C-alpha positions as a Markdown table, in Angstrom:
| # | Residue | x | y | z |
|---|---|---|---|---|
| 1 | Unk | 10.9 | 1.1 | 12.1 |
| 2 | Unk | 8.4 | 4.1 | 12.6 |
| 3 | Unk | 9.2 | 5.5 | 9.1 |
| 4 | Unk | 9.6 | 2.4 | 7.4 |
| 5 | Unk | 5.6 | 1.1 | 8.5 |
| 6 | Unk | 4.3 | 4.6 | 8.1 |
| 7 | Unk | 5.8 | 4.6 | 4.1 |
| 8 | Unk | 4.5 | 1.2 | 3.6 |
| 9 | Unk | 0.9 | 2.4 | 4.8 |
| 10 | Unk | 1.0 | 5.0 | 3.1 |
| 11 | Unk | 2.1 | 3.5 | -0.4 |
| 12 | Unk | -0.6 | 0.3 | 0.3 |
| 13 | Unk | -3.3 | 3.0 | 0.9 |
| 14 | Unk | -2.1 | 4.9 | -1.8 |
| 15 | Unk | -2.3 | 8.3 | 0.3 |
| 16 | Unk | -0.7 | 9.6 | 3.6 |
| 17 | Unk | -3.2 | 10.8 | 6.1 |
| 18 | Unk | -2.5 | 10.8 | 9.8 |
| 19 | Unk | -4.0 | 7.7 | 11.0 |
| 20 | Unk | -0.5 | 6.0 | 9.1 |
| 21 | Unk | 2.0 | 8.2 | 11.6 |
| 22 | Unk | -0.7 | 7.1 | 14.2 |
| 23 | Unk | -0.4 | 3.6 | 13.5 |
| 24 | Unk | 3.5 | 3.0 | 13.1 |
| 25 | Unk | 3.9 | 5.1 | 16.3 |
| 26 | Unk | 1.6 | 2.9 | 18.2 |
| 27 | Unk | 3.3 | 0.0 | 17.1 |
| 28 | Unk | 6.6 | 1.1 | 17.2 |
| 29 | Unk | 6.5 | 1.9 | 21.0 |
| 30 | Unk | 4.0 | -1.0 | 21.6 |
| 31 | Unk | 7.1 | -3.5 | 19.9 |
| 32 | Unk | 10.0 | -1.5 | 22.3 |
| 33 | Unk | 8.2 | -1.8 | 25.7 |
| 34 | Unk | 6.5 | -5.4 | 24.8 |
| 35 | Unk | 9.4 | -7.0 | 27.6 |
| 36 | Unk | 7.7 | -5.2 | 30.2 |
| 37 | Unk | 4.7 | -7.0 | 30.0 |
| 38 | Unk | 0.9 | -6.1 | 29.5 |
| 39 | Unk | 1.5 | -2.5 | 31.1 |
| 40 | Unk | 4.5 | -1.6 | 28.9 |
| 41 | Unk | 2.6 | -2.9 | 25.7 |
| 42 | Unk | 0.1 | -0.6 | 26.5 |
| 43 | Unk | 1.8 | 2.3 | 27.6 |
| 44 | Unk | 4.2 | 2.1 | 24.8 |
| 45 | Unk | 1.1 | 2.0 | 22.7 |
| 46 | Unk | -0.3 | 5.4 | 24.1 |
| 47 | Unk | 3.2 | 7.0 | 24.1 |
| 48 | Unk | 3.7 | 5.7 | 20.1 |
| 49 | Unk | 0.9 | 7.1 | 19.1 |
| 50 | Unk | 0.7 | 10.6 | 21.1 |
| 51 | Unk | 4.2 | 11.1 | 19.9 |
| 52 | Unk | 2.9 | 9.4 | 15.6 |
| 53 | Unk | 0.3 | 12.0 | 15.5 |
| 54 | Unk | 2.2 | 15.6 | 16.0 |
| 55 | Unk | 4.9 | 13.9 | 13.7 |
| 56 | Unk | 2.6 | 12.7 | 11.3 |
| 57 | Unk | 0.8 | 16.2 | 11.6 |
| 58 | Unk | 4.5 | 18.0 | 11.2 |
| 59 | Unk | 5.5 | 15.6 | 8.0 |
| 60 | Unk | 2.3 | 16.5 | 6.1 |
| 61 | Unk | 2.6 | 20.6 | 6.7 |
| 62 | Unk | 6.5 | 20.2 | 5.2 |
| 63 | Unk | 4.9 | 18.1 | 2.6 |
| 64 | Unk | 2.2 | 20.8 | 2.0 |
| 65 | Unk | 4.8 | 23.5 | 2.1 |
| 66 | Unk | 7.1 | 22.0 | -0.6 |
| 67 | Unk | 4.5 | 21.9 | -2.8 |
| 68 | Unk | 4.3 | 18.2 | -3.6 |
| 69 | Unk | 3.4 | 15.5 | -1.4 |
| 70 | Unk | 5.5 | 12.2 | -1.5 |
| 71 | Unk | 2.3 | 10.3 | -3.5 |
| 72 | Unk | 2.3 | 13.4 | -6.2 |
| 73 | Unk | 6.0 | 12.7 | -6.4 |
| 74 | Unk | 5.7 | 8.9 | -7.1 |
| 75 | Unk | 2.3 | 9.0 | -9.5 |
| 76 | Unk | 4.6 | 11.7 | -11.4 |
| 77 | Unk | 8.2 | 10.2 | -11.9 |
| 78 | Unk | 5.7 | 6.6 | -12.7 |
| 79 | Unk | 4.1 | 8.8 | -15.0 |
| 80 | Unk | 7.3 | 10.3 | -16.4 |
| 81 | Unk | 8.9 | 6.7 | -16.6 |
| 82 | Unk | 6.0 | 5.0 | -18.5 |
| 83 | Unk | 6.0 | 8.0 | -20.9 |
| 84 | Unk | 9.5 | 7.8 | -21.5 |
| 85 | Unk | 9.2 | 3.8 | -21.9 |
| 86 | Unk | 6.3 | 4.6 | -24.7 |
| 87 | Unk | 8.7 | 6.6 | -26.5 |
| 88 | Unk | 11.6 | 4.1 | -26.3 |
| 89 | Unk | 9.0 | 1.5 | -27.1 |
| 90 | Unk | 7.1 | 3.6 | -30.3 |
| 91 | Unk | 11.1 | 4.3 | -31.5 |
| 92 | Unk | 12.6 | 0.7 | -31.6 |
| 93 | Unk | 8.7 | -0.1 | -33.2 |
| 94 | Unk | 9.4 | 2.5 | -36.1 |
| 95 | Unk | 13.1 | 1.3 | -36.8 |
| 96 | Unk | 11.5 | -2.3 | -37.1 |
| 97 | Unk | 9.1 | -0.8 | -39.5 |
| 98 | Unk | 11.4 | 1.0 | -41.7 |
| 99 | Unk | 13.4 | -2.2 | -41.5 |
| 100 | Unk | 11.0 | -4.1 | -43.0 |
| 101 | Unk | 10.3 | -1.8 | -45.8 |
| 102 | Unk | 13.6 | -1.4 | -46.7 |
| 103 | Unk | 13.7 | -5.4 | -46.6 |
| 104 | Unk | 11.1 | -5.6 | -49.0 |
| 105 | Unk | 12.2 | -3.4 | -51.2 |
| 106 | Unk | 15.3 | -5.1 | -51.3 |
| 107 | Unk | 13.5 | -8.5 | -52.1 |
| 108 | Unk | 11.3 | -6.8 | -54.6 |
| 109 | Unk | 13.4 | -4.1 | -56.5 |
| 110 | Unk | 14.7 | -6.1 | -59.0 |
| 111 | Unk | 11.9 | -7.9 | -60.1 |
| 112 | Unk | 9.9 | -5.0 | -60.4 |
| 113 | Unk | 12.9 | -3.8 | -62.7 |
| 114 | Unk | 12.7 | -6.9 | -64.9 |
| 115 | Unk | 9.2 | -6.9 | -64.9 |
| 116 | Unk | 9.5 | -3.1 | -66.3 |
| 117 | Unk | 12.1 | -3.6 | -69.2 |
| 118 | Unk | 9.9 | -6.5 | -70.6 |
């Protein structure tokens, strides 16, 4: 529940920062110690988010290290994806094209035959 909230702040906010691992912790432990009443909302909030922020912190570094962060990974293969749909797109376009040419010269290459032995 604590990664799946986190990923969906970060993908809404279109950047991972902290404040995301932060967030889902607090709610995570808020949601497991909410039968205890008032006190174990609020201590599950505190315990969610001092154990969301080292986490958060930890994910980032790894992130860091690896060279690419999980945003740079998704603007890129969306990147990569719509390039490679331009391509597919600009192909099929061209075939239509030389379709079309090769139609009307069809339609048109014997008239312009007749029309040159008169």
């Amino acid at each position: 529940l604590c990664s799946t909230m986190s990923t969906g702040l970060s993908v809404y906010r279109n950047k991972t920062t902290i404040s995301n691992f932060a967030s889902a912790g607090a709610f995570t432990g808020a949601l497991f110690r909410m039968h205890l009443g008032l006190q174990g909302l609020a201590g599950g909030f505190v315990f969610g988010t001092a154990f969301g922020i080292p986490a958060g912190g930890l994910v980032i570094i790894m992130q860091k290290l690896a060279g690419e962060t999980l945003a740079e990974k998704r603007n890129r293969e969306r990147r990569e994806l719509y390039e490679q749909k331009l391509a597919e797109w600009q192909s099929r376009l061209n075939v239509t094209e030389v379709l079309g040419q090769t139609e009307s010269n069809a339609q048109g290459g014997p008239e312009t035959e007749t029309a040159r032995e008169s």
